[in-house]
């Protein structure tokens, strides 16, 4: 079972970027920079490209 507070799910992006959910915050790591995005601050998510899901 996966907790909503800490997820083992890791989404991989381009150029070694990845996104992980931890303690109600999305951790986005890209080019050696880690950004913390509170889930409550996300209004919508747009996905582009032929392989977008």
Tab-separated table of C-alpha atoms in Angstrom:
chain	number	residue	atom	x	y	z
A	1	UNK	CA	0.000	0.000	0.000
A	2	UNK	CA	1.279	3.478	-0.892
A	3	UNK	CA	0.821	6.390	1.484
A	4	UNK	CA	-0.505	9.683	0.163
A	5	UNK	CA	2.149	11.447	2.238
A	6	UNK	CA	5.147	9.647	0.752
A	7	UNK	CA	4.914	7.908	-2.581
A	8	UNK	CA	7.419	5.514	-4.066
A	9	UNK	CA	6.156	6.642	-7.478
A	10	UNK	CA	8.790	8.495	-9.473
A	11	UNK	CA	7.915	10.096	-12.803
A	12	UNK	CA	10.883	10.446	-15.144
A	13	UNK	CA	11.080	13.288	-17.637
A	14	UNK	CA	13.489	14.537	-20.244
A	15	UNK	CA	17.139	15.257	-19.515
A	16	UNK	CA	17.211	13.225	-16.282
A	17	UNK	CA	14.392	15.224	-14.686
A	18	UNK	CA	12.120	13.447	-12.229
A	19	UNK	CA	9.114	14.176	-10.069
A	20	UNK	CA	8.281	12.564	-6.719
A	21	UNK	CA	5.504	13.080	-4.164
A	22	UNK	CA	6.655	13.452	-0.570
A	23	UNK	CA	4.777	14.881	2.444
A	24	UNK	CA	2.171	16.690	0.317
A	25	UNK	CA	4.857	18.361	-1.802
A	26	UNK	CA	5.950	17.512	-5.333
A	27	UNK	CA	9.732	17.395	-5.600
A	28	UNK	CA	10.881	18.288	-9.107
A	29	UNK	CA	14.576	17.647	-9.731
A	30	UNK	CA	16.029	18.929	-12.986
A	31	UNK	CA	19.559	19.945	-13.994
A	32	UNK	CA	20.813	19.666	-10.418
A	33	UNK	CA	18.080	21.985	-9.080
A	34	UNK	CA	15.338	20.679	-6.789
A	35	UNK	CA	12.040	22.549	-6.620
A	36	UNK	CA	9.359	21.946	-4.000
A	37	UNK	CA	5.780	22.511	-5.212
A	38	UNK	CA	2.961	22.203	-2.647
A	39	UNK	CA	0.177	19.983	-4.014
A	40	UNK	CA	-2.404	22.522	-2.788
A	41	UNK	CA	-0.839	25.147	-5.085
A	42	UNK	CA	-1.445	23.114	-8.257
A	43	UNK	CA	-4.499	24.309	-10.137
A	44	UNK	CA	-4.131	22.213	-13.303
A	45	UNK	CA	-1.646	20.134	-15.242
A	46	UNK	CA	-1.260	20.335	-19.027
A	47	UNK	CA	0.458	17.560	-20.946
A	48	UNK	CA	1.740	18.125	-24.459
A	49	UNK	CA	3.299	15.949	-27.137
A	50	UNK	CA	2.431	12.736	-28.899
A	51	UNK	CA	3.311	10.575	-25.883
A	52	UNK	CA	1.569	12.737	-23.280
A	53	UNK	CA	-0.608	10.902	-20.797
